[in-house]
Coordinates of C-alpha atoms and ligand atoms in Angstrom, one line a residue:
M1 CA -163.5 4.9 43.8
C2 CA -162.4 1.3 43.1
G3 CA -159.1 0.1 41.8
I4 CA -158.8 -1.8 38.5
V5 CA -155.8 -3.6 37.0
G6 CA -155.5 -6.0 34.1
Y7 CA -152.6 -7.7 32.3
T8 CA -152.2 -9.8 29.2
G9 CA -148.7 -10.8 28.3
I10 CA -146.0 -13.5 28.3
N11 CA -145.6 -13.8 32.1
Q12 CA -147.7 -15.2 34.9
V13 CA -150.4 -12.7 35.6
L14 CA -151.5 -13.4 39.2
P15 CA -148.5 -11.9 41.0
K16 CA -148.8 -8.7 38.8
L17 CA -152.5 -8.4 39.6
L18 CA -152.0 -8.8 43.4
K19 CA -149.1 -6.3 43.5
G20 CA -151.1 -3.9 41.4
L21 CA -154.1 -4.2 43.7
E22 CA -151.9 -3.5 46.7
K23 CA -150.8 -0.2 45.1
L24 CA -154.5 0.6 44.4
E25 CA -155.8 -0.3 47.8
Y26 CA -155.9 3.4 48.7
R27 CA -158.7 3.7 46.2
G28 CA -161.0 1.5 48.2
Y29 CA -160.6 -1.7 50.2
D30 CA -163.9 -3.2 51.1
S31 CA -163.3 -6.3 49.0
A32 CA -161.1 -7.5 46.2
G33 CA -161.1 -10.1 43.5
V34 CA -159.3 -11.6 40.5
Y35 CA -160.2 -13.5 37.3
V36 CA -157.4 -15.3 35.5
N37 CA -157.6 -17.3 32.3
N38 CA -154.8 -19.7 31.4
G39 CA -155.8 -19.8 27.7
V40 CA -156.3 -23.6 27.7
N41 CA -159.9 -23.6 28.8
E42 CA -159.1 -23.3 32.5
D43 CA -159.9 -20.2 34.4
F44 CA -160.1 -19.0 38.0
L45 CA -162.4 -16.5 39.8
V46 CA -161.4 -15.7 43.4
R47 CA -163.1 -12.9 45.5
E48 CA -162.7 -12.0 49.1
Q49 CA -164.2 -9.4 51.5
G50 CA -161.6 -7.2 53.2
R51 CA -158.1 -6.3 52.2
V52 CA -156.0 -7.4 49.3
S53 CA -154.0 -9.5 51.7
M54 CA -157.1 -11.6 52.3
L55 CA -157.5 -12.1 48.6
E56 CA -153.8 -13.1 48.3
L57 CA -154.3 -15.7 51.0
A58 CA -157.4 -17.0 49.2
T59 CA -155.5 -17.5 45.9
K60 CA -152.8 -19.6 47.4
N61 CA -152.7 -23.4 46.7
K62 CA -155.3 -23.0 44.0
G63 CA -152.9 -23.8 41.2
I64 CA -153.8 -20.5 39.5
S65 CA -151.8 -20.0 36.3
G66 CA -152.4 -17.9 33.3
T67 CA -151.0 -14.9 31.4
A68 CA -154.1 -12.8 31.2
G69 CA -156.4 -11.6 34.0
I70 CA -158.3 -8.7 35.6
A71 CA -158.5 -7.6 39.2
H72 CA -160.4 -5.1 41.3
T73 CA -160.4 -3.6 44.8
R74 CA -163.8 -2.1 45.8
W75 CA -165.1 0.9 47.5
A76 CA -168.8 0.1 47.9
T77 CA -171.4 2.3 46.0
H78 CA -174.3 0.0 45.0
G79 CA -174.6 -3.0 47.4
G80 CA -173.1 -3.7 50.7
V81 CA -169.6 -5.0 51.5
S82 CA -169.7 -8.7 50.8
V83 CA -168.1 -11.4 48.7
K84 CA -171.1 -11.6 46.5
N85 CA -170.8 -7.9 45.7
A86 CA -167.1 -8.1 45.1
H87 CA -165.7 -7.8 41.5
P88 CA -165.1 -9.4 39.0
H89 CA -168.7 -10.1 38.4
M90 CA -169.5 -13.1 36.2
S91 CA -172.3 -13.6 33.7
S92 CA -174.8 -16.4 34.6
D93 CA -173.1 -18.9 32.2
G94 CA -169.6 -18.1 33.3
R95 CA -168.6 -16.7 30.0
F96 CA -168.0 -13.0 30.8
Y97 CA -166.1 -11.4 33.7
L98 CA -166.3 -7.6 34.4
V99 CA -164.7 -5.2 36.8
H100 CA -166.0 -1.6 37.1
N101 CA -165.2 1.7 38.7
G102 CA -168.1 4.2 38.6
V103 CA -171.8 4.3 38.9
I104 CA -174.5 3.2 36.4
E105 CA -177.3 5.6 37.2
N106 CA -180.0 3.6 35.3
Y107 CA -179.0 0.1 36.4
D108 CA -182.4 -0.6 37.9
V109 CA -184.3 0.4 34.7
L110 CA -181.9 -1.8 32.6
R111 CA -182.5 -4.7 35.0
D112 CA -186.2 -4.4 34.8
T113 CA -186.2 -3.9 31.1
Y114 CA -183.7 -6.6 30.0
L115 CA -183.0 -9.0 32.8
K116 CA -186.4 -10.0 34.3
D117 CA -185.6 -13.6 33.6
I118 CA -182.1 -13.6 35.0
K119 CA -181.3 -14.6 38.5
L120 CA -178.9 -12.0 39.8
N121 CA -176.2 -12.9 42.3
S122 CA -175.4 -9.5 43.7
E123 CA -176.8 -6.1 44.6
T124 CA -174.4 -4.3 42.3
D125 CA -174.9 -2.2 39.1
T126 CA -171.8 -3.9 37.7
E127 CA -173.5 -7.3 37.6
I128 CA -176.3 -5.8 35.6
A129 CA -173.7 -4.7 33.0
V130 CA -172.1 -8.1 32.7
Q131 CA -175.4 -9.9 32.4
L132 CA -176.4 -7.5 29.6
I133 CA -173.2 -8.2 27.7
D134 CA -173.9 -11.9 27.9
K135 CA -177.6 -11.4 26.9
F136 CA -176.7 -9.4 23.8
A137 CA -173.8 -11.7 22.8
K138 CA -176.2 -14.7 22.9
E139 CA -179.5 -13.3 21.7
E140 CA -178.1 -11.0 19.0
E141 CA -175.1 -13.2 18.2
L142 CA -172.8 -10.2 18.8
S143 CA -169.0 -10.4 19.3
A144 CA -167.8 -9.7 22.8
V145 CA -166.7 -6.1 21.9
D146 CA -170.0 -5.4 20.1
A147 CA -172.0 -6.7 23.0
F148 CA -169.8 -4.6 25.3
R149 CA -170.5 -1.6 23.2
K150 CA -174.2 -2.2 23.1
M151 CA -174.3 -2.4 26.9
I152 CA -172.4 0.9 27.1
S153 CA -174.8 2.5 24.7
L154 CA -177.7 1.9 27.1
L155 CA -176.1 3.6 30.1
D156 CA -177.6 6.8 31.3
E157 CA -175.6 9.9 30.2
N158 CA -174.8 10.7 33.9
S159 CA -173.3 7.2 34.4
A160 CA -169.6 7.0 35.1
Y161 CA -167.6 3.9 34.2
G162 CA -164.2 2.4 33.9
F163 CA -164.8 -1.1 32.6
L164 CA -162.4 -4.0 32.1
L165 CA -163.9 -7.2 30.6
M166 CA -162.7 -10.7 29.7
D167 CA -164.5 -13.3 27.6
R168 CA -163.8 -17.0 28.2
Q169 CA -164.0 -17.5 24.5
T170 CA -161.2 -15.0 23.8
P171 CA -158.9 -15.8 26.8
G172 CA -155.9 -13.6 26.0
L173 CA -157.9 -10.5 25.3
L174 CA -158.9 -7.6 27.5
Y175 CA -161.8 -5.3 26.6
T176 CA -161.9 -1.9 28.2
A177 CA -163.9 1.4 28.1
K178 CA -164.2 4.5 30.2
K179 CA -166.3 7.5 30.9
K180 CA -165.3 9.9 33.7
S181 CA -163.6 7.1 35.7
P182 CA -159.8 7.2 34.8
L183 CA -158.2 4.2 33.0
L184 CA -154.8 4.0 31.4
I185 CA -153.4 1.4 29.0
G186 CA -149.8 0.5 29.7
V187 CA -147.6 -0.9 26.9
A188 CA -144.5 -3.0 27.3
E189 CA -142.4 -5.7 25.6
E190 CA -143.7 -8.4 28.0
G191 CA -147.3 -7.5 27.5
N192 CA -150.0 -4.8 28.0
V193 CA -151.9 -3.6 31.0
V194 CA -155.0 -1.6 32.0
T195 CA -155.0 0.3 35.3
S196 CA -156.9 3.0 37.2
D197 CA -153.6 4.5 38.3
A198 CA -150.2 4.2 36.6
A199 CA -148.6 3.8 40.0
A200 CA -150.1 0.3 40.2
M201 CA -148.3 -1.0 37.1
L202 CA -144.9 0.9 37.1
D203 CA -143.2 -2.5 37.7
V204 CA -144.4 -3.5 34.1
T205 CA -144.1 -0.2 32.3
N206 CA -143.7 3.6 32.4
D207 CA -145.4 4.0 29.0
F208 CA -149.1 4.6 29.0
I209 CA -151.9 5.5 26.5
E210 CA -154.7 7.7 27.7
L211 CA -158.2 6.1 27.2
M212 CA -160.6 9.0 26.7
D213 CA -164.3 9.2 27.5
G214 CA -166.4 7.2 25.1
E215 CA -163.5 5.1 23.7
T216 CA -163.1 1.4 23.8
A217 CA -160.0 -0.8 23.4
I218 CA -159.2 -4.4 22.7
I219 CA -155.9 -5.4 24.1
S220 CA -153.8 -8.5 23.5
K221 CA -150.3 -9.4 24.7
D222 CA -148.7 -7.6 21.7
K223 CA -151.4 -5.3 20.3
V224 CA -153.6 -2.4 21.5
S225 CA -156.5 -1.6 19.2
L226 CA -158.2 1.7 20.2
F227 CA -161.6 2.8 18.9
D228 CA -163.5 6.1 19.2
E229 CA -167.1 6.3 20.3
H230 CA -168.3 5.3 16.8
G231 CA -166.1 2.2 16.8
V232 CA -163.7 3.7 14.3
E233 CA -160.1 2.6 15.0
I234 CA -157.8 5.4 16.1
V235 CA -154.1 5.7 17.0
R236 CA -152.7 7.4 20.1
E237 CA -149.0 7.5 21.0
P238 CA -148.1 6.5 24.6
F239 CA -146.7 9.0 27.0
T240 CA -144.0 8.2 29.6
I241 CA -144.5 8.7 33.3
N242 CA -141.2 9.5 34.9
I243 CA -141.9 8.0 38.3
D244 CA -139.8 5.1 39.5
A245 CA -141.8 2.2 40.9
S246 CA -139.8 2.6 44.2
E247 CA -141.4 6.0 44.7
T248 CA -144.7 4.3 45.3
D249 CA -143.3 2.0 48.0
K250 CA -143.3 2.7 51.7
G251 CA -139.6 1.9 52.0
V252 CA -138.6 1.9 55.7
Y253 CA -141.8 3.7 56.7
P254 CA -144.6 1.9 58.6
Y255 CA -147.2 4.0 56.8
Y256 CA -147.3 6.0 53.6
M257 CA -148.7 9.0 55.6
L258 CA -145.5 9.3 57.7
K259 CA -143.3 9.1 54.6
E260 CA -145.4 11.8 52.9
V261 CA -145.3 14.1 56.0
D262 CA -141.5 13.7 56.0
E263 CA -141.3 14.6 52.3
Q264 CA -142.8 18.0 52.7
A265 CA -139.6 20.0 53.1
V266 CA -138.1 18.3 50.0
V267 CA -141.3 19.1 48.1
A268 CA -141.1 22.7 49.1
R269 CA -137.5 22.9 47.8
T270 CA -138.5 21.1 44.6
L271 CA -141.2 23.6 44.0
S272 CA -138.9 26.6 44.6
Q273 CA -136.4 25.1 42.1
H274 CA -139.1 24.5 39.6
Y275 CA -140.8 27.8 39.7
F276 CA -137.9 30.2 40.5
D277 CA -134.7 30.8 38.6
E278 CA -131.4 31.6 40.3
E279 CA -132.2 35.3 40.6
G280 CA -135.6 34.6 42.2
H281 CA -137.6 35.4 39.1
I282 CA -140.6 33.2 38.2
K283 CA -140.2 30.4 35.6
N284 CA -142.3 27.5 34.3
I285 CA -145.6 29.5 34.5
D286 CA -146.8 30.3 31.1
S287 CA -147.5 34.0 30.7
Q288 CA -150.9 33.1 29.2
I289 CA -151.8 32.0 32.7
T290 CA -150.7 35.1 34.5
E291 CA -152.2 37.3 31.7
A292 CA -155.5 35.4 31.9
I293 CA -155.7 35.9 35.7
K294 CA -154.8 39.6 35.4
K295 CA -157.8 40.1 33.1
A296 CA -160.1 38.6 35.8
D297 CA -162.2 40.7 38.1
R298 CA -162.7 37.8 40.5
I299 CA -161.0 34.5 41.1
Y300 CA -163.0 31.4 42.0
I301 CA -161.1 28.6 43.7
V302 CA -163.0 25.3 43.5
A303 CA -162.0 22.1 45.3
A304 CA -163.0 19.4 47.7
G305 CA -161.7 18.2 51.1
T306 CA -158.1 19.1 51.9
S307 CA -157.7 20.8 48.6
Y308 CA -160.6 23.1 49.5
H309 CA -158.8 23.9 52.7
A310 CA -155.7 24.7 50.7
G311 CA -157.8 27.1 48.7
L312 CA -158.9 28.9 51.9
V313 CA -155.2 29.8 52.5
G314 CA -154.6 30.6 48.8
K315 CA -157.4 33.1 48.8
R316 CA -155.3 35.3 51.1
Y317 CA -152.4 35.3 48.7
F318 CA -154.4 36.1 45.6
E319 CA -156.2 39.0 47.4
Q320 CA -153.2 40.4 49.1
W321 CA -150.7 40.1 46.3
T322 CA -152.9 40.6 43.2
G323 CA -155.7 42.7 44.6
I324 CA -158.3 40.4 42.8
P325 CA -161.2 39.5 45.0
T326 CA -161.1 35.7 45.5
E327 CA -163.8 33.2 46.5
V328 CA -163.3 29.6 47.6
H329 CA -166.0 27.1 47.0
I330 CA -166.7 23.5 47.9
A331 CA -167.0 21.7 44.5
S332 CA -170.0 19.6 45.3
E333 CA -172.0 22.7 46.3
F334 CA -170.8 24.9 43.5
A335 CA -171.7 22.2 40.9
Y336 CA -175.4 22.4 41.6
D337 CA -175.8 25.8 43.2
Q338 CA -173.6 28.0 41.1
P339 CA -173.3 31.5 42.7
L340 CA -173.8 34.7 40.8
L341 CA -170.5 35.1 38.9
S342 CA -168.6 38.3 38.2
N343 CA -168.3 39.5 34.6
K344 CA -164.7 38.3 34.1
P345 CA -164.2 35.2 36.4
F346 CA -161.1 33.0 36.5
F347 CA -161.4 29.5 37.9
I348 CA -158.7 27.7 39.8
F349 CA -159.2 24.0 40.5
L350 CA -157.1 22.4 43.3
S351 CA -156.8 18.7 43.3
Q352 CA -154.2 16.1 44.3
S353 CA -155.6 13.3 42.1
G354 CA -157.1 15.5 39.3
E355 CA -160.0 13.0 39.2
T356 CA -162.3 14.2 41.9
A357 CA -165.8 13.9 40.4
D358 CA -167.3 16.9 42.3
S359 CA -164.5 19.1 40.9
R360 CA -164.8 17.6 37.4
E361 CA -168.5 18.3 37.4
V362 CA -167.8 22.0 38.1
L363 CA -165.0 22.1 35.4
D364 CA -167.4 20.6 32.9
N365 CA -169.9 23.4 33.7
I366 CA -167.3 26.1 33.6
V367 CA -165.9 25.0 30.3
K368 CA -169.4 24.9 28.8
Q369 CA -169.9 28.5 30.0
G370 CA -166.7 29.5 28.3
Y371 CA -164.9 30.7 31.4
P372 CA -161.1 30.4 31.7
S373 CA -159.7 27.7 34.1
L374 CA -156.5 26.5 35.6
T375 CA -156.0 23.2 37.5
I376 CA -153.2 22.9 40.1
A377 CA -152.7 19.2 40.7
N378 CA -150.3 16.5 41.7
V379 CA -151.4 14.0 39.0
M380 CA -150.8 15.6 35.6
N381 CA -152.4 13.7 32.6
S382 CA -155.5 13.6 34.9
T383 CA -159.0 14.7 33.8
L384 CA -158.9 18.0 35.7
T385 CA -155.5 18.9 34.2
R386 CA -156.5 17.8 30.7
E387 CA -159.8 19.6 30.5
A388 CA -158.9 22.9 32.1
D389 CA -157.3 25.6 29.9
F390 CA -154.1 25.5 31.9
A391 CA -152.4 23.2 34.4
L392 CA -149.6 23.6 37.0
P393 CA -148.0 20.7 38.8
I394 CA -147.5 20.6 42.6
L395 CA -144.6 18.1 42.1
A396 CA -145.3 16.3 45.4
G397 CA -144.6 12.9 44.0
P398 CA -147.2 10.0 44.5
E399 CA -149.4 10.6 47.5
I400 CA -150.8 7.2 48.5
A401 CA -152.1 7.7 52.0
V402 CA -155.8 8.6 52.1
A403 CA -155.0 11.5 54.4
S404 CA -153.6 14.2 52.2
T405 CA -150.5 16.0 53.7
K406 CA -147.8 16.9 51.3
A407 CA -150.3 17.7 48.6
Y408 CA -151.9 20.3 50.9
T409 CA -148.6 22.1 51.6
A410 CA -147.6 21.8 48.0
Q411 CA -150.9 23.3 46.8
V412 CA -150.5 26.2 49.2
I413 CA -147.0 26.8 48.0
V414 CA -148.0 26.8 44.3
E415 CA -150.9 29.1 45.1
A416 CA -148.4 31.5 46.7
I417 CA -146.1 31.3 43.8
L418 CA -148.9 31.9 41.3
A419 CA -150.2 34.8 43.2
Y420 CA -146.7 36.2 43.4
A421 CA -146.2 35.7 39.7
V422 CA -149.5 37.6 38.9
G423 CA -149.2 40.4 41.5
D424 CA -146.5 42.4 43.0
A425 CA -146.0 41.1 46.5
D426 CA -143.6 43.0 48.7
I427 CA -141.6 40.0 49.8
D428 CA -138.8 37.8 48.4
L429 CA -140.9 34.7 48.1
K430 CA -138.1 32.5 46.9
H431 CA -136.1 33.4 50.0
E432 CA -139.2 33.1 52.3
L433 CA -140.0 29.6 50.9
A434 CA -136.4 28.5 51.5
R435 CA -136.9 29.4 55.2
V436 CA -140.2 27.6 55.2
A437 CA -138.5 24.4 54.0
V438 CA -135.8 24.6 56.7
E439 CA -138.4 25.2 59.4
M440 CA -140.7 22.5 58.1
Q441 CA -137.8 20.0 58.6
V442 CA -137.2 21.3 62.2
I443 CA -140.9 20.6 63.0
I444 CA -140.9 17.2 61.2
D445 CA -137.9 16.2 63.2
Q446 CA -139.7 16.7 66.5
K447 CA -142.1 13.7 66.1
E448 CA -141.9 12.6 69.7
V449 CA -143.3 16.0 70.9
F450 CA -146.4 15.4 68.8
N451 CA -146.6 11.8 69.8
D452 CA -146.7 12.9 73.5
I453 CA -149.2 15.6 72.7
A454 CA -151.5 13.2 70.9
K455 CA -151.3 10.6 73.7
T456 CA -151.8 13.1 76.5
A457 CA -154.6 15.2 74.9
L458 CA -156.5 12.6 72.8
H459 CA -156.1 9.2 74.5
N460 CA -159.7 7.8 75.0
R461 CA -161.2 11.1 73.9
H462 CA -164.0 11.0 71.4
S463 CA -164.2 14.7 70.4
A464 CA -161.8 17.6 69.9
F465 CA -161.6 21.1 68.5
Y466 CA -159.0 23.0 66.5
I467 CA -159.6 26.8 66.8
G468 CA -157.9 29.9 65.3
R469 CA -158.6 33.2 63.6
G470 CA -157.8 34.3 60.0
L471 CA -155.3 32.0 58.4
D472 CA -155.2 29.9 61.6
A473 CA -159.0 29.3 61.2
A474 CA -158.2 28.1 57.6
V475 CA -155.6 25.7 59.0
A476 CA -157.9 24.7 61.9
V477 CA -160.4 23.1 59.5
E478 CA -157.6 21.2 57.7
A479 CA -156.2 20.1 61.1
A480 CA -159.6 18.8 62.1
L481 CA -160.1 16.9 58.9
K482 CA -156.7 15.2 59.4
L483 CA -157.5 14.1 62.9
K484 CA -161.1 12.9 62.3
E485 CA -160.6 11.1 59.0
I486 CA -158.0 8.7 60.3
S487 CA -158.5 8.5 64.1
Y488 CA -162.3 8.8 64.0
V489 CA -162.2 11.4 66.8
Q490 CA -165.1 13.7 66.1
T491 CA -163.2 16.9 65.5
E492 CA -164.3 20.4 64.5
G493 CA -162.1 23.1 63.0
F494 CA -163.6 26.4 64.2
A495 CA -163.2 30.1 63.9
A496 CA -162.2 30.9 67.5
G497 CA -164.5 33.9 67.6
E498 CA -167.5 31.9 66.6
L499 CA -167.3 29.4 69.5
K500 CA -169.2 31.6 71.9
H501 CA -172.2 31.8 69.5
G502 CA -173.3 28.2 70.3
T503 CA -170.7 25.5 69.9
I504 CA -169.0 26.3 73.2
S505 CA -171.8 24.4 74.7
L506 CA -170.0 21.2 73.7
I507 CA -167.0 22.0 75.8
E508 CA -166.9 19.8 78.9
E509 CA -164.3 18.6 81.4
G510 CA -161.2 17.5 79.4
T511 CA -162.4 18.3 75.9
P512 CA -159.2 18.7 73.9
V513 CA -159.1 22.2 72.2
F514 CA -156.0 22.8 70.0
A515 CA -155.5 26.5 69.5
L516 CA -153.4 27.8 66.6
L517 CA -151.8 31.1 67.2
T518 CA -149.6 32.4 64.3
Q519 CA -151.4 35.7 63.4
E520 CA -150.2 38.7 65.4
K521 CA -153.3 40.8 64.8
T522 CA -155.7 38.3 66.5
A523 CA -153.4 36.5 68.9
G524 CA -154.8 38.4 71.9
L525 CA -158.4 37.6 71.0
V526 CA -157.6 33.9 70.6
R527 CA -155.9 33.9 73.9
G528 CA -159.2 35.2 75.3
E529 CA -161.1 32.3 73.6
I530 CA -158.6 29.8 75.0
A531 CA -159.4 31.2 78.4
Q532 CA -163.1 30.9 77.7
V533 CA -162.9 27.2 76.9
A534 CA -160.4 26.5 79.7
A535 CA -162.8 28.1 82.1
R536 CA -165.4 25.5 81.0
G537 CA -163.0 22.5 81.6
A538 CA -161.3 22.2 78.2
K539 CA -157.9 20.7 78.0
T540 CA -156.2 23.4 75.9
I541 CA -153.2 22.7 73.7
V542 CA -151.6 25.9 72.4
L543 CA -149.5 25.9 69.3
A544 CA -148.0 29.4 68.9
S545 CA -145.4 31.0 66.7
E546 CA -142.3 32.2 68.5
S547 CA -143.0 35.9 68.2
I548 CA -146.4 35.6 70.0
A549 CA -145.8 32.6 72.2
K550 CA -146.2 32.7 76.0
E551 CA -144.5 30.7 78.7
N552 CA -147.0 27.9 79.1
D553 CA -147.8 27.3 75.5
D554 CA -147.5 23.6 74.5
Y555 CA -145.5 24.0 71.2
I556 CA -143.6 26.9 69.8
L557 CA -143.6 27.2 66.0
P558 CA -140.6 28.8 64.3
N559 CA -141.4 32.1 62.7
V560 CA -141.5 32.6 59.0
N561 CA -143.5 35.3 57.0
E562 CA -146.9 35.3 58.7
L563 CA -148.7 34.7 55.4
L564 CA -146.7 31.4 55.1
M565 CA -147.3 30.2 58.6
P566 CA -150.0 27.8 57.5
L567 CA -147.3 25.7 55.9
L568 CA -145.7 25.2 59.3
A569 CA -148.8 25.2 61.6
V570 CA -150.4 22.3 59.7
I571 CA -147.4 19.9 60.3
P572 CA -148.0 19.4 64.0
A573 CA -151.7 18.7 63.2
Q574 CA -150.7 16.1 60.6
L575 CA -148.4 14.4 63.1
I576 CA -150.9 14.6 66.0
A577 CA -153.5 12.9 63.8
Y578 CA -150.9 10.3 62.8
Y579 CA -150.0 9.4 66.4
A580 CA -153.5 9.6 67.8
T581 CA -154.4 7.0 65.1
L582 CA -151.5 4.8 66.0
D583 CA -152.6 5.1 69.7
R584 CA -155.9 3.7 68.7
G585 CA -154.4 0.8 66.8
L586 CA -156.1 1.9 63.5
D587 CA -154.8 1.7 59.9
V588 CA -153.3 5.2 59.3
D589 CA -153.2 4.8 55.5
R590 CA -156.6 3.2 54.9
P591 CA -159.2 4.7 57.2
R592 CA -162.7 3.1 57.1
N593 CA -165.3 4.3 54.6
L594 CA -162.8 6.4 52.7
A595 CA -160.9 6.2 49.4
K596 CA -158.0 8.3 48.2
S597 CA -159.6 9.6 45.0
V598 CA -163.3 10.3 45.1
T599 CA -164.2 9.7 41.5
V600 CA -168.0 9.4 42.1
Q601 CA -170.3 12.2 43.1
Ligands
AGP701 C1 -158.1 14.7 52.6 O1 -157.2 14.1 53.6 C2 -158.9 13.6 51.9 N1 -158.1 12.6 51.3 C3 -159.9 14.2 50.9 O2 -160.6 15.2 51.6 C4 -159.3 14.8 49.6 O3 -158.5 16.0 49.9 C5 -160.4 15.2 48.7 O4 -161.2 14.0 48.4 C6 -160.0 15.9 47.4 O5 -159.2 15.1 46.6 P1 -158.3 15.7 45.5 O6 -157.4 16.7 46.1 O7 -157.7 14.5 44.8 O8 -159.3 16.4 44.5

């Protein structure tokens, strides 16, 4: 999941590329690089291992000037983390420069077929692509764009790519193409841009043109020429993204994650205002969606990571309020091991980015089978929102930190609202959500409590557990993911009743076990499980809702409707993960090995 930016215009390009890369670093940050051409036969290629800040340092005092360039921040797929594997990749004679997000499945066959006589400088599939472009341009006397297209035509059908190419012989032009890996073309008075994510180029423009699978484009500072997969020129009007560039900044926060945790109460209120009218009736949900779900005999929620965990909670709302049996599936499993489906299934895809390749693979399959689908996402105009029959926004605003927080609670809220719209829940959801927003803020304002808990329970610890039953078990797996993905503490989220069937053997003196207790029906049982692990030396930390709390519990959660308690119980887990990570001196927003949007399978 690499980040790509390019610009060709009237202003100096380097500052724009570096600022754009900073905004894209959440997509991957193993290495980064830029290629700039100043249009008078002078060009610059600079690549560095590590963060964008290292690249920025490397570009200083090099006299880099020019008004057209491309840049890339990498999340390694083919080839290790090194400067030689960093993008942009250059053709042997220094004519072509290419950045790429995706995977070329048949790169080795192409190398062995066409490039036997070429000395390769990297281990990447991207270099194969740029060497092929150069080969076809020379040997078949093709123009840059035709050589580009010929290379693309040779890629295996399962390949995914977002390409951005420059040719030394046409310095002010950008050539771009995509299939499955998102790319947008931004248009502005001062020039035109290409980007993996609009957020990276909001300083230049809010107006973007979708590049669709199989299309190519040639972009100059004052013209965008778009071509379909047959090379026929097409016209597509730009759409406007109503996000201010400042929304993608950290502002006064040390990390995006803390900003995004803080925003959750506001997002909850935003969602209530968007989906309920003054009288508490549902709005902004097309009746076609609710009617389509009512026709279903089974709902299938498909997602990955945190979004999958949001589905585990949403299942309860759909089953309890609509009476429709609901299954929740991990996208990467469902994609290649599709379960026996009901006669009238309805599919709901949950995704913050709307670009997760595992989820897109399932949606492709579902659409081919003719089943109805809805995507609930944060990024509208994304692949999953575009290719499903319906889409509903979670209105969380840009979520930059790799660890998803506000998108999780926003997804859970939209699932509750949708289930409420379809079914006949016996609660006043608008009123209940208003209480949730108030109590969210109460918890968020108690950061020091969670800082203390994190330091006391997790300092120098290398493993931990979150346990719970029912909805608390669903939150436990999300809580565990938060902690492990940013602090690297090996953490398991576990159904409390299951511990005694094997895993309890891992409990030893001081093992931190966080117990979530918000569900009345099973509170007594979980108390028993807390005693079982404590008896074996565990350091238990009990987070209980007020109505079932006991004297020595470590944190008391305010009470809201029990079905909505996951929206509160997850916040301490988010903040404990945040502070445990700070305590370890790690980068909260950019944990190792990860990227924000996993656009490769
Ligand atoms: C969660 O903190 C991670 N960032 C990751 O699990 C993420 O939720 C997952 O990759 C799914 O992404 P999506 O919501 O954009 O589809």
